[in-house]
Each structure stands twice: as structure tokens, then as C-alpha cells.
């Protein structure tokens, strides 16, 4: 067996041992979940009254407004991060050293800063009265730096022969980047790009620190302002809001899968035009069957053999 193989096929003893580990691990997880549910039930967090609060129209409206606010911030951050990512990726691959250094410094700086600090700094320093724009700007800056690195990796993965062929055809660097390299980079890195967008969607929950009324902030307000049986419904609220987050992320992942499959089925390449029909050109026999006349090339003649008919 080759030394480059990272995983050897398990033998009979290893198969039995792996199955035992799987069963024991599954039982441990089930037991942990059961213990957690029993403790929550003993404290009254699983009582029907804790879940009945979501039947009130006011709470449902608050959650709907929070979902809309979350999607607004995510939409702005997604567009901003993709646009900024393209600009930074092109800047980091620029032939001009100052542009390349500026893009590299920007990327390394904001990738190293915690996202929460970036959002809070933008909110306090520039957009105190516009929490949605502050959240979208912070998400755009951080995720744009990540998307730039993803796109740069995709551009570098394109075979160099394609760019060299494009330059040989007389294309400028801008044309090569926009028509040859960038489309292939986006197509090859699309799963990673969508995965980072899912991270962007989840990071909108950091808007609670600047009091933006997204899902997490709304859940905190609902759970802290609603009292049931002398307790606050944190467990039920977290379960409902967490389910909404999971549903939105799954929908975005499903959209990414659909786009990727559609891109694979798309017809690419240049269509070759059908060739023109060749016209029938009459041929001239150099030595026809009646070529034995006066100018023929028959056995008795010595002419050129071209018929006069």
C-alpha cells in the first residue's frame, strides 16, 4: 500500500472496535440530552405555558420584524463584502507595488481585529444614529477581507496558460482579469464564497451589541420582558430563534447548491458556426473517352488530349 494513503482500510478487529465506539458515543450523547431535558423540565422551562407565549400576535410580529431586519443587514453586508472582496483581491494581485501593499495591509489588519470590535468602532465613531449601516459596514469590512483571500486563491488556481494565451491575443490586464480569470475563480470557489456568506448571516447576531433590533436582540428583549410562572422563557425563546437561524442558513446553503449544479449544467465555450456548403465545381477530363479525335491523345494521336466538345 502506498505511503501517501492517509487512512488504511480497517481490519475485522478495527471494524468491531469502531462499532463499539460508535454505539458507546451515541448512548453517551443520548444520555446527556436526556439529563438536560429532565433538568429543564424540573425547573419548569419545558412547561406548555413557556411555549404558549409565541401564540401572541405581538410576539410573532416582533419576531417577523426581527427576521426582516436581519435579512436587511445581511443583504447589505453580502453585497458590500463581495464588492470589497473583488476590489481587494484585484488590488493584492496588482503590478503596482503601492496598491498591492495597501490592499495587503487592509486585509491583514481587519482580518486580525475581532469583528465585534470593528462593528462597535464603526458604530461609535461614524454611524451612531444608524445601527443597521454600522452593522452592515462592519460585516462588509471583515467578510470582504475573507472573500478577497478566497477570490485570490481562486485566481491563482487558474492555469497560467490561459492568461498567457489571452495576453498573446492582445488583451489588456483588465480584460484578462474580468473576462478570463475572475469568472473561473468565482465558479471554482463558489462553495467557499457561499459558506462565508452563511457565516455573514450568522454574524448579524452581533448587532445586539449596538442595539440593532435583529433576531438575537429581539429574543433577548422577549425573554427578559415576558414572565411566565415566575420565570423568564429563555430556553423556549432560544430554541425558537435558533431554529429560525438554522432554517435561514439551510435555505442559503440550498441556494448555493442549486447555483453550483446549475453552473455545472450550463453550456460553456464558443459555438462553432457550421461550415459553408462547397459548391459543385465541374471537372474537366484530361483524357475523356472521345479523346481520340484530331486533337486527342489516343493511341494514334500525340495531342494534348483536351476535348473540343
Tab-separated table of N, CA and C in Angstrom, residues 88-174:
chain	number	residue	atom	x	y	z
A	88	UNK	N	-10.334	44.200	-3.306
A	88	UNK	CA	-9.121	43.873	-2.556
A	88	UNK	C	-8.324	42.758	-3.225
A	89	UNK	N	-9.021	41.780	-3.789
A	89	UNK	CA	-8.313	40.692	-4.469
A	89	UNK	C	-7.565	41.217	-5.686
A	90	UNK	N	-8.213	42.081	-6.475
A	90	UNK	CA	-7.545	42.664	-7.634
A	90	UNK	C	-6.386	43.553	-7.181
A	91	UNK	N	-6.611	44.317	-6.102
A	91	UNK	CA	-5.538	45.175	-5.601
A	91	UNK	C	-4.343	44.383	-5.104
A	92	UNK	N	-4.603	43.253	-4.463
A	92	UNK	CA	-3.479	42.461	-3.941
A	92	UNK	C	-2.697	41.787	-5.060
A	93	UNK	N	-3.327	41.592	-6.203
A	93	UNK	CA	-2.640	40.994	-7.352
A	93	UNK	C	-2.140	42.037	-8.334
A	94	UNK	N	-2.221	43.315	-7.950
A	94	UNK	CA	-1.816	44.396	-8.852
A	94	UNK	C	-0.307	44.384	-9.077
A	95	UNK	N	0.085	44.879	-10.252
A	95	UNK	CA	1.508	45.026	-10.550
A	95	UNK	C	2.113	46.259	-9.899
A	96	UNK	N	1.280	47.177	-9.439
A	96	UNK	CA	1.757	48.395	-8.795
A	96	UNK	C	1.993	48.106	-7.310
A	97	UNK	N	3.193	48.318	-6.863
A	97	UNK	CA	3.559	47.953	-5.501
A	97	UNK	C	2.774	48.718	-4.434
A	98	UNK	N	2.565	50.035	-4.557
A	98	UNK	CA	1.783	50.728	-3.512
A	98	UNK	C	0.354	50.188	-3.387
A	99	UNK	N	-0.268	49.905	-4.533
A	99	UNK	CA	-1.634	49.351	-4.485
A	99	UNK	C	-1.625	47.981	-3.823
A	100	UNK	N	-0.653	47.161	-4.171
A	100	UNK	CA	-0.565	45.822	-3.597
A	100	UNK	C	-0.308	45.885	-2.104
A	101	UNK	N	0.564	46.764	-1.673
A	101	UNK	CA	0.852	46.892	-0.243
A	101	UNK	C	-0.352	47.426	0.526
A	102	UNK	N	-1.056	48.398	-0.053
A	102	UNK	CA	-2.232	48.959	0.620
A	102	UNK	C	-3.316	47.899	0.792
A	103	UNK	N	-3.570	47.106	-0.252
A	103	UNK	CA	-4.583	46.057	-0.161
A	103	UNK	C	-4.175	44.987	0.844
A	104	UNK	N	-2.906	44.605	0.833
A	104	UNK	CA	-2.430	43.590	1.773
A	104	UNK	C	-2.534	44.074	3.212
A	105	UNK	N	-2.162	45.325	3.456
A	105	UNK	CA	-2.246	45.874	4.810
A	105	UNK	C	-3.683	45.927	5.295
A	106	UNK	N	-4.594	46.361	4.439
A	106	UNK	CA	-6.006	46.440	4.810
A	106	UNK	C	-6.546	45.057	5.160
A	107	UNK	N	-6.219	44.075	4.341
A	107	UNK	CA	-6.723	42.714	4.569
A	107	UNK	C	-6.187	42.147	5.876
A	108	UNK	N	-4.887	42.242	6.066
A	108	UNK	CA	-4.289	41.669	7.268
A	108	UNK	C	-4.748	42.390	8.529
A	109	UNK	N	-4.984	43.694	8.446
A	109	UNK	CA	-5.401	44.460	9.614
A	109	UNK	C	-6.790	44.049	10.070
A	110	UNK	N	-7.749	44.063	9.162
A	110	UNK	CA	-9.128	43.816	9.571
A	110	UNK	C	-9.440	42.328	9.723
A	111	UNK	N	-8.601	41.460	9.178
A	111	UNK	CA	-8.767	40.033	9.479
A	111	UNK	C	-8.270	39.716	10.877
A	112	UNK	N	-7.329	40.519	11.385
A	112	UNK	CA	-6.777	40.268	12.712
A	112	UNK	C	-7.647	40.856	13.818
A	113	UNK	N	-8.405	41.902	13.508
A	113	UNK	CA	-9.262	42.514	14.519
A	113	UNK	C	-10.507	41.667	14.756
A	114	UNK	N	-10.945	41.521	16.006
A	114	UNK	CA	-12.225	40.847	16.254
A	114	UNK	C	-13.373	41.615	15.592
A	115	UNK	N	-14.298	40.879	15.015
A	115	UNK	CA	-15.398	41.503	14.292
A	115	UNK	C	-16.229	42.392	15.207
A	116	UNK	N	-16.405	41.982	16.457
A	116	UNK	CA	-17.203	42.768	17.388
A	116	UNK	C	-16.590	44.147	17.618
A	117	UNK	N	-15.260	44.212	17.701
A	117	UNK	CA	-14.589	45.498	17.887
A	117	UNK	C	-14.771	46.379	16.659
A	118	UNK	N	-14.684	45.777	15.475
A	118	UNK	CA	-14.864	46.545	14.241
A	118	UNK	C	-16.260	47.154	14.168
A	119	UNK	N	-17.267	46.344	14.464
A	119	UNK	CA	-18.649	46.839	14.418
A	119	UNK	C	-18.851	47.955	15.436
A	120	UNK	N	-18.361	47.736	16.633
A	120	UNK	CA	-18.557	48.727	17.689
A	120	UNK	C	-17.813	50.021	17.374
A	121	UNK	N	-16.609	49.917	16.811
A	121	UNK	CA	-15.827	51.116	16.479
A	121	UNK	C	-16.511	51.927	15.389
A	122	UNK	N	-17.039	51.242	14.383
A	122	UNK	CA	-17.739	51.958	13.312
A	122	UNK	C	-19.001	52.615	13.842
A	123	UNK	N	-19.696	51.924	14.742
A	123	UNK	CA	-20.938	52.484	15.290
A	123	UNK	C	-20.660	53.718	16.153
A	124	UNK	N	-19.673	53.619	17.036
A	124	UNK	CA	-19.376	54.734	17.936
A	124	UNK	C	-18.716	55.894	17.191
A	125	UNK	N	-17.815	55.571	16.258
A	125	UNK	CA	-17.047	56.623	15.620
A	125	UNK	C	-17.737	57.316	14.464
A	126	UNK	N	-18.614	56.604	13.728
A	126	UNK	CA	-19.138	57.185	12.495
A	126	UNK	C	-20.663	57.124	12.368
A	127	UNK	N	-21.276	56.048	12.794
A	127	UNK	CA	-22.691	55.815	12.492
A	127	UNK	C	-23.480	55.532	13.761
A	128	UNK	N	-23.383	56.439	14.717
A	128	UNK	CA	-24.065	56.219	15.992
A	128	UNK	C	-25.575	56.153	15.827
A	129	UNK	N	-26.120	56.962	14.938
A	129	UNK	CA	-27.574	57.017	14.756
A	129	UNK	C	-28.073	56.051	13.688
A	130	UNK	N	-27.189	55.266	13.117
A	130	UNK	CA	-27.577	54.343	12.033
A	130	UNK	C	-26.988	52.974	12.345
A	131	UNK	N	-27.645	52.270	13.233
A	131	UNK	CA	-27.101	50.986	13.686
A	131	UNK	C	-27.090	49.940	12.574
A	132	UNK	N	-28.083	49.959	11.702
A	132	UNK	CA	-28.104	48.972	10.626
A	132	UNK	C	-26.914	49.164	9.699
A	133	UNK	N	-26.621	50.406	9.335
A	133	UNK	CA	-25.492	50.663	8.448
A	133	UNK	C	-24.174	50.373	9.142
A	134	UNK	N	-24.109	50.617	10.444
A	134	UNK	CA	-22.886	50.293	11.179
A	134	UNK	C	-22.642	48.788	11.194
A	135	UNK	N	-23.706	48.021	11.429
A	135	UNK	CA	-23.571	46.569	11.420
A	135	UNK	C	-23.185	46.069	10.035
A	136	UNK	N	-23.855	46.592	8.988
A	136	UNK	CA	-23.552	46.158	7.622
A	136	UNK	C	-22.130	46.543	7.227
A	137	UNK	N	-21.681	47.726	7.646
A	137	UNK	CA	-20.323	48.152	7.304
A	137	UNK	C	-19.280	47.277	7.987
A	138	UNK	N	-19.481	46.979	9.270
A	138	UNK	CA	-18.533	46.119	9.972
A	138	UNK	C	-18.463	44.730	9.370
A	139	UNK	N	-19.621	44.168	9.046
A	139	UNK	CA	-19.646	42.846	8.420
A	139	UNK	C	-19.007	42.881	7.035
A	140	UNK	N	-19.235	43.963	6.293
A	140	UNK	CA	-18.669	44.071	4.949
A	140	UNK	C	-17.148	44.139	4.996
A	141	UNK	N	-16.619	44.896	5.947
A	141	UNK	CA	-15.163	45.056	6.035
A	141	UNK	C	-14.501	43.719	6.361
A	142	UNK	N	-14.989	43.057	7.398
A	142	UNK	CA	-14.345	41.800	7.807
A	142	UNK	C	-14.527	40.707	6.755
A	143	UNK	N	-15.777	40.480	6.351
A	143	UNK	CA	-16.028	39.399	5.394
A	143	UNK	C	-15.496	39.732	4.008
A	144	UNK	N	-15.385	41.033	3.674
A	144	UNK	CA	-14.760	41.393	2.411
A	144	UNK	C	-13.302	40.989	2.363
A	145	UNK	N	-12.603	41.117	3.498
A	145	UNK	CA	-11.205	40.675	3.552
A	145	UNK	C	-11.100	39.158	3.367
A	146	UNK	N	-12.019	38.426	3.979
A	146	UNK	CA	-12.008	36.964	3.819
A	146	UNK	C	-12.340	36.580	2.384
A	147	UNK	N	-13.355	37.230	1.801
A	147	UNK	CA	-13.725	36.929	0.420
A	147	UNK	C	-12.593	37.281	-0.546
A	148	UNK	N	-11.827	38.330	-0.225
A	148	UNK	CA	-10.689	38.690	-1.080
A	148	UNK	C	-9.658	37.571	-1.125
A	149	UNK	N	-9.374	36.969	0.009
A	149	UNK	CA	-8.427	35.861	0.035
A	149	UNK	C	-8.970	34.639	-0.702
A	150	UNK	N	-10.269	34.417	-0.588
A	150	UNK	CA	-10.889	33.304	-1.313
A	150	UNK	C	-10.773	33.524	-2.816
A	151	UNK	N	-11.088	34.728	-3.276
A	151	UNK	CA	-11.006	35.030	-4.703
A	151	UNK	C	-9.557	35.001	-5.198
A	152	UNK	N	-8.635	35.482	-4.378
A	152	UNK	CA	-7.227	35.446	-4.780
A	152	UNK	C	-6.743	34.015	-4.961
A	153	UNK	N	-7.168	33.124	-4.058
A	153	UNK	CA	-6.808	31.716	-4.201
A	153	UNK	C	-7.417	31.132	-5.473
A	154	UNK	N	-8.666	31.520	-5.775
A	154	UNK	CA	-9.292	31.028	-6.999
A	154	UNK	C	-8.599	31.536	-8.246
A	155	UNK	N	-8.181	32.806	-8.246
A	155	UNK	CA	-7.481	33.356	-9.414
A	155	UNK	C	-6.139	32.664	-9.599
A	156	UNK	N	-5.424	32.441	-8.512
A	156	UNK	CA	-4.119	31.775	-8.617
A	156	UNK	C	-4.242	30.315	-9.032
A	157	UNK	N	-5.426	29.724	-8.832
A	157	UNK	CA	-5.600	28.325	-9.221
A	157	UNK	C	-5.880	28.147	-10.707
A	158	UNK	N	-6.202	29.235	-11.409
A	158	UNK	CA	-6.441	29.143	-12.854
A	158	UNK	C	-5.109	28.875	-13.545
A	159	UNK	N	-5.038	27.908	-14.455
A	159	UNK	CA	-3.769	27.621	-15.144
A	159	UNK	C	-3.203	28.871	-15.820
A	160	UNK	N	-1.883	29.049	-15.694
A	160	UNK	CA	-1.251	30.244	-16.248
A	160	UNK	C	-1.328	30.294	-17.762
A	161	UNK	N	-1.488	29.140	-18.376
A	161	UNK	CA	-1.566	29.128	-19.830
A	161	UNK	C	-2.741	29.925	-20.368
A	162	UNK	N	-3.825	30.003	-19.604
A	162	UNK	CA	-4.992	30.739	-20.080
A	162	UNK	C	-4.716	32.243	-20.118
A	163	UNK	N	-4.112	32.771	-19.054
A	163	UNK	CA	-3.785	34.199	-19.073
A	163	UNK	C	-2.714	34.505	-20.107
A	164	UNK	N	-1.758	33.617	-20.266
A	164	UNK	CA	-0.724	33.837	-21.273
A	164	UNK	C	-1.310	33.835	-22.678
A	165	UNK	N	-2.270	32.943	-22.915
A	165	UNK	CA	-2.930	32.928	-24.220
A	165	UNK	C	-3.728	34.199	-24.449
A	166	UNK	N	-4.379	34.694	-23.382
A	166	UNK	CA	-5.144	35.934	-23.509
A	166	UNK	C	-4.226	37.114	-23.799
A	167	UNK	N	-3.077	37.188	-23.131
A	167	UNK	CA	-2.131	38.260	-23.420
A	167	UNK	C	-1.586	38.144	-24.836
A	168	UNK	N	-1.398	36.906	-25.301
A	168	UNK	CA	-0.899	36.712	-26.658
A	168	UNK	C	-1.897	37.195	-27.705
A	169	UNK	N	-3.186	37.191	-27.349
A	169	UNK	CA	-4.204	37.696	-28.266
A	169	UNK	C	-4.305	39.216	-28.252
A	170	UNK	N	-3.535	39.867	-27.382
A	170	UNK	CA	-3.538	41.315	-27.324
A	170	UNK	C	-4.474	41.891	-26.282
A	171	UNK	N	-5.000	41.084	-25.367
A	171	UNK	CA	-5.904	41.586	-24.340
A	171	UNK	C	-5.116	42.306	-23.256
A	172	UNK	N	-5.729	43.340	-22.686
A	172	UNK	CA	-5.107	44.053	-21.585
A	172	UNK	C	-5.282	43.265	-20.286
A	173	UNK	N	-4.580	43.718	-19.225
A	173	UNK	CA	-4.683	43.005	-17.959
A	173	UNK	C	-6.084	43.105	-17.380
A	174	UNK	N	-6.739	44.255	-17.577
A	174	UNK	CA	-8.110	44.405	-17.095
A	174	UNK	C	-9.041	43.427	-17.802
